[in-house]
XYZ file of C-alpha atoms in Angstrom:
548
model
C 24.290 20.193 45.867
C 27.494 17.946 45.794
C 28.455 16.084 42.944
C 27.390 12.555 44.200
C 24.033 13.802 44.859
C 23.674 15.994 41.707
C 24.546 13.031 39.822
C 22.118 10.781 41.482
C 19.527 13.592 40.931
C 20.011 13.473 37.358
C 19.670 9.838 37.145
C 16.269 9.973 38.621
C 14.991 12.595 36.524
C 16.859 11.058 33.229
C 14.801 7.626 34.426
C 11.502 9.556 35.254
C 11.838 10.936 31.971
C 12.634 7.832 29.678
C 9.325 6.124 31.400
C 7.184 8.874 29.892
C 9.549 9.725 26.829
C 11.351 6.717 25.883
C 9.885 5.263 22.782
C 8.670 2.041 23.819
C 8.794 2.147 27.405
C 4.907 2.794 27.678
C 2.596 -0.149 26.519
C 0.800 0.623 23.347
C -2.309 2.570 24.366
C -1.114 4.387 27.626
C -0.010 7.404 25.056
C 1.656 10.213 26.879
C 0.177 13.248 24.934
C 0.150 16.481 26.188
C -3.508 18.122 25.942
C -4.447 21.606 24.428
C -7.429 23.658 24.750
C -9.853 23.613 21.446
C -8.910 27.255 20.279
C -5.033 26.588 20.339
C -5.615 23.015 18.611
C -7.371 24.721 15.799
C -5.110 27.895 15.318
C -2.272 25.224 14.734
C -4.831 23.122 12.121
C -4.962 26.127 10.179
C -1.224 26.731 10.402
C -0.689 23.269 9.562
C -2.900 23.605 6.298
C -1.137 26.890 5.202
C 1.994 25.227 5.488
C 0.773 22.155 3.444
C -0.068 24.691 0.767
C 3.294 26.283 0.666
C 4.536 22.763 0.043
C 2.188 22.397 -2.849
C 5.608 22.240 -5.204
C 7.329 20.016 -3.736
C 4.246 17.392 -3.240
C 4.057 17.876 -7.053
C 7.656 16.898 -7.394
C 7.470 14.104 -5.550
C 4.569 12.565 -7.063
C 5.837 13.214 -10.430
C 9.216 11.623 -9.628
C 7.999 8.560 -8.263
C 5.718 8.311 -11.047
C 8.704 8.519 -13.810
C 10.257 5.547 -11.854
C 7.457 3.180 -12.341
C 8.891 0.600 -10.062
C 7.465 -3.163 -9.469
C 7.357 -5.004 -6.149
C 10.493 -5.517 -4.660
C 12.265 -3.402 -7.134
C 11.831 -0.068 -5.978
C 15.000 0.945 -5.445
C 14.965 4.416 -7.094
C 11.792 5.155 -5.194
C 13.001 4.121 -1.872
C 16.598 6.069 -2.455
C 15.145 8.960 -3.283
C 12.332 9.145 -0.388
C 14.590 8.348 2.311
C 17.112 10.957 0.927
C 14.287 13.724 1.489
C 13.537 12.055 4.934
C 17.108 12.110 6.108
C 17.879 15.506 4.994
C 14.918 16.458 6.793
C 15.910 15.067 10.140
C 14.583 11.821 10.101
C 16.295 8.682 10.927
C 16.134 5.780 8.158
C 16.716 2.239 8.941
C 17.277 0.639 5.685
C 16.358 -2.886 4.919
C 14.076 -3.917 7.409
C 12.791 -7.539 7.581
C 15.369 -8.646 5.012
C 13.867 -6.431 2.094
C 16.250 -4.292 0.432
C 13.781 -1.765 -0.501
C 11.974 -1.365 2.757
C 13.076 1.002 5.782
C 11.340 2.980 8.286
C 11.903 6.494 9.015
C 11.803 8.118 12.698
C 11.651 11.803 14.143
C 10.645 12.796 17.498
C 10.796 11.228 20.812
C 8.130 9.435 23.322
C 4.745 8.638 23.234
C 2.456 8.345 21.236
C 4.217 6.730 18.611
C 2.240 7.176 15.254
C 3.174 5.226 12.049
C 2.223 6.327 8.655
C 2.537 4.223 5.665
C 1.717 3.837 2.039
C 2.633 1.697 -0.895
C 5.212 2.618 -3.355
C 5.028 -0.516 -6.165
C 3.366 -0.258 -9.427
C 1.412 -2.558 -11.791
C 3.354 -4.618 -14.740
C 2.587 -3.717 -18.312
C 0.781 -0.582 -17.019
C 2.904 2.226 -18.977
C 1.052 5.275 -19.452
C 1.362 9.059 -20.499
C -0.202 11.071 -17.678
C -2.943 13.377 -18.866
C -3.709 11.673 -22.101
C -7.047 10.266 -22.220
C -6.900 7.077 -24.006
C -4.078 4.101 -24.041
C -0.739 5.807 -24.897
C 2.016 3.839 -22.903
C 5.321 5.600 -22.501
C 7.253 2.669 -23.199
C 5.237 -0.473 -24.448
C 4.994 -3.431 -22.548
C 6.765 -1.538 -19.446
C 5.211 -1.382 -15.662
C 3.690 1.590 -14.492
C 1.644 3.468 -11.813
C -1.933 1.767 -12.949
C -2.643 1.579 -9.575
C -1.628 5.249 -8.293
C 1.093 4.182 -5.486
C 3.384 6.974 -6.640
C 1.167 9.753 -4.418
C 0.746 7.936 -1.010
C 4.118 7.996 0.224
C 4.598 11.973 -1.343
C 1.298 12.736 0.643
C 2.902 11.418 3.830
C 5.762 12.993 3.399
C 4.072 16.454 2.939
C 2.003 16.135 5.799
C 4.608 14.901 7.943
C 6.862 17.608 7.449
C 4.756 20.401 8.036
C 3.646 18.638 11.222
C 7.218 18.301 12.320
C 7.527 21.953 12.160
C 4.322 22.665 14.372
C 5.726 19.930 16.956
C 9.354 21.729 16.967
C 7.740 25.406 17.433
C 4.965 24.293 20.083
C 7.479 21.663 21.749
C 4.949 18.798 21.246
C 5.636 15.537 22.298
C 5.749 12.269 19.701
C 7.266 10.084 17.488
C 6.305 10.093 13.853
C 7.258 6.835 12.129
C 7.171 6.354 8.073
C 7.171 3.207 6.126
C 6.467 1.914 2.382
C 4.146 -0.776 1.419
C 6.725 -2.523 -0.588
C 5.192 -5.134 -3.162
C 1.954 -4.921 -1.997
C 0.522 -6.191 -5.572
C 2.083 -9.092 -4.036
C 0.824 -8.490 -0.635
C 4.535 -9.742 0.350
C 5.585 -7.486 3.024
C 3.524 -6.122 5.980
C 3.266 -9.894 7.521
C 6.739 -9.748 7.972
C 7.135 -6.087 9.147
C 4.712 -7.400 11.899
C 6.218 -10.772 12.428
C 9.568 -8.826 12.959
C 8.385 -6.444 15.853
C 8.313 -3.108 13.822
C 4.728 -2.554 15.081
C 4.943 -3.415 18.402
C 5.517 0.053 20.195
C 2.948 1.735 17.953
C -0.005 3.469 19.293
C -1.532 4.007 16.113
C -1.370 3.815 12.545
C -2.818 5.698 9.565
C -2.346 4.107 6.035
C -3.154 5.919 2.700
C -4.343 4.754 -0.411
C -5.514 6.649 -3.536
C -8.876 6.823 -4.368
C -11.342 9.441 -6.337
C -12.556 10.900 -2.956
C -11.257 12.084 0.487
C -12.523 9.098 2.562
C -12.379 6.962 5.606
C -14.304 4.325 7.663
C -14.045 1.974 10.037
C -14.707 -1.888 11.231
C -14.447 -4.814 8.596
C -14.044 -2.776 5.341
C -14.999 -5.578 2.808
C -11.473 -6.371 1.875
C -10.252 -10.226 1.475
C -7.967 -12.167 3.192
C -5.476 -13.699 0.977
C -2.605 -15.794 1.020
C -0.582 -16.123 -1.989
C 1.374 -19.334 -3.110
C 3.621 -20.808 -5.833
C 3.399 -24.574 -6.575
C 6.675 -25.906 -8.245
C 6.577 -29.549 -9.834
C 9.639 -31.341 -11.342
C 9.507 -34.451 -13.510
C 11.867 -35.634 -16.094
C 12.881 -34.190 -19.684
C 12.491 -36.041 -22.967
C 12.615 -35.959 -26.443
C 8.385 -34.634 -26.977
C 8.459 -36.659 -30.469
C 11.213 -39.363 -30.122
C 10.940 -40.865 -26.758
C 7.608 -39.139 -24.898
C 7.269 -42.048 -22.744
C 10.597 -41.585 -21.196
C 9.527 -38.258 -20.040
C 7.470 -37.068 -16.862
C 5.994 -33.741 -17.599
C 5.779 -31.381 -14.964
C 3.350 -29.120 -17.141
C 0.671 -32.114 -16.917
C 0.930 -31.578 -13.322
C 0.160 -28.063 -13.445
C -2.576 -28.295 -15.813
C -4.251 -31.126 -13.623
C -4.470 -29.112 -10.530
C -5.320 -26.110 -12.689
C -8.099 -28.234 -13.771
C -8.967 -29.715 -10.484
C -9.252 -26.578 -9.137
C -11.773 -24.924 -11.523
C -13.884 -27.809 -11.075
C -13.974 -26.732 -7.202
C -15.046 -23.452 -7.708
C -18.543 -24.819 -8.296
C -18.355 -25.704 -4.811
C -17.141 -23.117 -3.135
C -18.415 -20.308 -1.511
C -19.494 -17.028 -3.220
C -17.354 -14.876 -1.183
C -14.055 -16.773 -2.582
C -12.152 -15.263 -5.190
C -9.089 -17.350 -6.409
C -6.853 -16.921 -9.490
C -3.500 -17.853 -10.818
C -0.713 -17.770 -13.718
C 1.609 -20.304 -15.028
C 4.720 -18.622 -14.423
C 6.639 -21.353 -15.816
C 5.224 -23.865 -18.432
C 8.410 -25.249 -20.083
C 10.789 -24.072 -22.797
C 9.617 -25.321 -26.138
C 7.119 -27.869 -27.340
C 9.864 -30.851 -28.358
C 11.010 -31.098 -24.777
C 8.793 -32.480 -22.284
C 8.959 -30.024 -19.666
C 11.034 -30.977 -16.477
C 9.977 -28.166 -14.604
C 6.537 -25.999 -14.048
C 5.210 -23.657 -11.882
C 1.825 -22.287 -10.948
C 1.077 -19.248 -8.576
C -2.252 -18.843 -6.844
C -4.157 -16.234 -5.076
C -6.676 -17.785 -2.590
C -8.822 -14.892 -1.054
C -11.586 -15.241 1.121
C -13.588 -13.091 4.020
C -11.645 -14.659 7.235
C -8.721 -16.165 8.191
C -10.136 -20.069 8.738
C -11.549 -19.893 5.226
C -8.368 -18.714 3.541
C -6.326 -21.298 5.108
C -9.030 -23.860 4.136
C -8.469 -22.787 0.476
C -4.691 -22.993 0.891
C -5.016 -26.510 2.437
C -7.090 -27.667 -0.542
C -4.898 -26.015 -2.917
C -2.211 -28.131 -1.452
C -4.125 -31.219 -1.532
C -4.853 -30.984 -5.301
C -1.305 -30.090 -5.715
C -0.331 -33.278 -4.111
C -2.684 -35.298 -6.413
C -1.497 -33.632 -9.747
C 2.084 -35.015 -8.686
C 1.307 -38.303 -7.575
C -0.899 -38.734 -11.169
C 1.915 -37.415 -13.362
C 4.725 -39.092 -10.873
C 6.354 -35.720 -10.070
C 7.639 -34.080 -7.334
C 5.996 -30.818 -5.838
C 7.168 -28.559 -3.525
C 5.109 -24.897 -2.817
C 6.221 -21.742 -1.108
C 4.458 -18.919 0.438
C 4.849 -15.514 -1.351
C 2.634 -13.134 0.317
C -0.268 -12.767 2.670
C -2.982 -10.487 4.128
C -5.420 -10.346 6.760
C -8.897 -8.893 6.096
C -8.814 -5.591 7.226
C -10.617 -4.268 10.210
C -10.451 -0.170 10.863
C -10.543 1.742 13.864
C -13.877 3.565 14.986
C -12.056 6.292 17.004
C -9.111 7.307 14.377
C -11.389 7.241 11.730
C -14.045 9.393 13.482
C -11.154 12.120 13.822
C -9.963 11.874 10.488
C -13.608 12.208 9.028
C -14.160 15.227 11.325
C -11.009 16.695 9.790
C -11.870 15.309 6.095
C -14.809 17.791 6.254
C -12.751 20.481 7.491
C -10.255 20.215 4.485
C -13.037 19.661 1.591
C -12.354 18.645 -1.799
C -9.471 20.504 -4.139
C -10.924 23.355 -6.228
C -10.708 21.674 -9.878
C -10.043 23.340 -13.047
C -11.677 22.944 -16.281
C -8.902 21.066 -17.579
C -9.094 18.734 -14.451
C -12.992 18.088 -15.167
C -12.392 17.659 -18.945
C -9.518 14.722 -18.617
C -11.915 12.865 -16.063
C -14.655 13.100 -18.054
C -12.883 12.186 -21.240
C -11.221 9.079 -18.826
C -14.445 8.149 -18.055
C -15.870 7.906 -21.376
C -13.020 6.257 -22.358
C -13.392 3.100 -20.369
C -16.869 2.984 -19.869
C -18.109 3.790 -23.484
C -21.557 1.630 -23.093
C -22.182 2.814 -19.598
C -23.345 6.594 -19.415
C -24.092 6.393 -15.486
C -20.353 5.733 -14.725
C -19.005 9.073 -16.622
C -19.569 11.301 -13.308
C -16.535 13.691 -13.337
C -14.568 14.503 -10.318
C -16.259 14.593 -7.053
C -17.613 17.901 -5.541
C -18.649 16.740 -1.688
C -16.634 14.448 0.409
C -17.848 11.114 0.645
C -19.665 9.597 3.551
C -17.941 7.945 6.897
C -17.772 4.159 5.758
C -19.168 1.798 8.654
C -18.590 -1.984 9.118
C -19.530 -4.070 5.727
C -22.035 -6.980 7.372
C -20.835 -10.406 6.629
C -24.356 -11.237 4.807
C -23.269 -8.599 2.396
C -19.946 -9.633 1.452
C -19.142 -11.052 -2.233
C -15.470 -10.946 -2.455
C -12.992 -8.388 -2.982
C -9.515 -7.336 -3.100
C -6.996 -7.152 -0.524
C -4.228 -5.149 1.171
C -1.981 -6.279 3.464
C -2.539 -3.555 5.720
C -4.971 -5.858 7.256
C -1.967 -7.773 9.090
C -1.280 -4.273 10.132
C -4.866 -3.574 11.418
C -5.170 -6.321 13.728
C -1.761 -5.570 15.301
C -2.441 -1.885 16.199
C -5.316 0.428 16.141
C -5.270 1.603 11.958
C -7.161 3.281 9.467
C -6.956 3.905 5.560
C -7.464 7.231 4.450
C -8.392 7.970 0.533
C -7.682 10.872 -1.334
C -8.787 11.965 -4.656
C -5.759 11.607 -6.904
C -7.607 9.155 -9.620
C -11.270 9.356 -10.756
C -14.106 6.736 -10.548
C -15.279 4.065 -13.273
C -11.728 2.412 -13.767
C -11.061 -0.846 -13.415
C -7.963 -0.817 -11.261
C -4.416 -2.554 -11.706
C -4.285 -1.314 -15.516
C -2.877 1.714 -17.749
C -5.722 3.860 -17.564
C -5.348 4.267 -13.857
C -2.054 5.881 -14.397
C -3.685 8.330 -16.714
C -4.180 10.919 -13.787
C -1.676 10.286 -11.673
C 0.899 12.565 -12.372
C -1.504 15.507 -13.354
C -2.966 18.337 -11.369
C -5.576 15.957 -10.249
C -3.087 13.623 -8.497
C -1.164 16.862 -7.198
C -4.420 18.197 -5.794
C -5.541 15.358 -4.288
C -2.375 14.570 -2.631
C -2.499 17.931 -1.065
C -5.758 17.548 0.321
C -4.669 14.083 1.820
C -1.780 15.459 3.487
C -4.048 18.230 5.097
C -6.411 15.587 6.478
C -3.768 13.411 7.519
C -1.484 15.927 9.271
C -4.536 17.507 11.176
C -5.611 14.071 12.464
C -2.119 13.139 13.673
C -2.255 16.373 15.192
C -5.202 15.496 17.094
C -3.877 12.119 18.270
C -1.025 13.850 19.468
C -2.506 16.405 21.844
C -6.131 14.735 22.449
C -4.887 11.576 24.635
C -8.705 10.145 24.502
C -8.531 9.425 20.842
C -5.719 6.860 21.208
C -7.182 5.364 24.703
C -10.775 5.051 23.013
C -8.701 3.619 20.029
C -7.374 0.476 22.025
C -10.588 0.344 23.540
C -12.630 -0.506 20.463
C -9.653 -2.347 19.484
C -9.472 -4.743 22.535
C -12.881 -4.779 23.404
C -14.602 -4.618 19.934
C -11.910 -5.930 16.766
C -10.152 -8.351 18.795
C -12.617 -9.484 21.357
C -13.919 -12.840 19.753
C -11.223 -12.721 16.618
C -7.360 -13.169 17.537
C -4.757 -12.620 14.701
C -2.684 -15.786 13.689
C -0.165 -15.159 10.921
C -0.507 -16.879 7.644
C 3.392 -16.958 6.975
C 5.420 -19.007 9.529
C 8.635 -17.871 11.185
C 10.908 -19.523 8.912
C 8.766 -17.893 5.754
C 11.144 -15.353 3.954
C 10.233 -12.288 1.592
C 10.333 -13.414 -1.757
C 12.631 -10.377 -2.986
C 13.349 -11.847 -6.458
C 10.324 -11.061 -7.862
C 10.128 -8.959 -10.766
C 13.998 -8.339 -10.910
C 13.673 -9.912 -14.561
C 11.002 -7.520 -15.859
C 12.528 -4.458 -14.388
C 15.914 -5.669 -15.688
C 14.227 -5.718 -19.072
C 12.378 -2.333 -18.864
C 14.490 0.044 -16.653
C 17.329 0.889 -19.226
C 14.835 2.669 -21.362
C 13.028 3.686 -18.500
C 15.839 5.348 -17.176
C 15.652 7.776 -19.920
C 12.648 9.173 -18.986
C 13.100 9.779 -15.087
C 11.345 13.109 -14.549
C 14.115 16.154 -14.391
C 12.692 18.518 -12.151
C 15.678 20.851 -11.993
C 15.045 21.557 -15.908
C 11.261 20.772 -16.099
C 8.211 22.160 -14.157
C 6.137 19.355 -13.939
C 6.380 16.066 -15.642
C 3.721 16.668 -18.410
C 5.848 19.471 -19.669
C 8.952 16.958 -19.834
C 7.018 14.658 -21.704
C 5.522 17.734 -23.979
C 1.961 16.772 -22.909
C -0.743 19.262 -23.302
C -3.033 19.436 -21.005
C -5.462 17.369 -20.897
C -5.027 15.424 -24.198
C -8.417 13.786 -25.259
C -9.805 12.203 -28.520
C -11.629 14.821 -30.150
C -12.779 12.662 -33.368
C -13.044 9.088 -32.149
C -9.538 8.931 -32.606
C -6.128 9.885 -31.341
């Protein structure tokens, strides 16, 4: 073959391969996964689970390390550096600072279709500092933030699963692209809508999101999470001496209080499914000065996009009225948003099949003792909540009927779920009967319960991603459900605008206050086998006589 013909032939081959293998050249849902016989798939699943078991030590180290960082939303600098360093050392290409968010990133490995996105949140909770393994309130640092939601475990789970799967894909030459990404500032619901707006999911075929729970679980359809928009209202008046010349001042705090009073009266006439709450982030500096500036931060939650946006409009109207009554100026800014979650049936069914295959961890007597003691501590007058650790996997969760909706929490994974077939995998790194967003939810999160739960979740996730890579019908059916059921009558409309920007300054002052002391307590895996060992905590530490 002469050079000219050979060159042309190579171009044709290259073009043909890129049409099939090139990232993003096939439309989402047209995943070019290779097929594999059932016996081979099962053999690879067995190999995958063994590989994940081999990684238990690394999983434990990652879970404990992120727990020790304890970083609030938009300030997850140590966490992101630590996790992306691991991914880069293992061959992933990392894009840092996505959507203009310093702690956000996307890590990719592999080539071609299908493109599977794997995500989990990484931020923590204010004032939730807690010594792990201690079944009563005992903060590491009084008043400091901590992982009272368990977000320290999800990304370690994902990394464990994908590194194990990567080995199988390399050995078996399995085509596909793995994409890992973090939910930054999830507690403020402040980033995932920006990822969607900026196109980071436009070529993705499917998404698995992991969130800590108390069992292995998944589900499909509307899952009962609220849509939400987060808005801060800022008022500006005029300062004056509060005693000497109060008539010369115009109080921005008066405007905040009037708005809050109006909204609280408005609640009587709202649907039971609404949830709305606020904090006054700036109420002035000192009593003897009429506050020239004041701010109040609202979360407006409801069942669907139209209801959320109506609450948003009502909030603006009341803020404008409060400004008019106090002769102050008002501005407002969107700090975050979330669509209600809607999960995919095809992927959820594949995941649930693997959940049943994986099963729950083998809990030790120490694990059981910590769980029971924690539940008793938090539910002293509700013995029915003292259930210990689960012994059988949860059932497949099916759609929540609209008539049964009674309000609930939010997660901005909802925005991604309305743009690409998505499911949430719950995994048993925490215990039931807790109130959430609290120090108590950090008790188990750097203990063997968290480590075993993350390992079990990693197995279920890795097996499901393998299924999607070698069984093209799963993703094809996922997009059929997405197009013909989920989005048949409801289309995604962003709550954020094209000009809104992530609120990357949130929590900066809090972390600046506590980080120096927290740094002294970062986990050192080179010196200590576990974070419990480093802290000198006996596992478990429980009340024996009603006191510490």
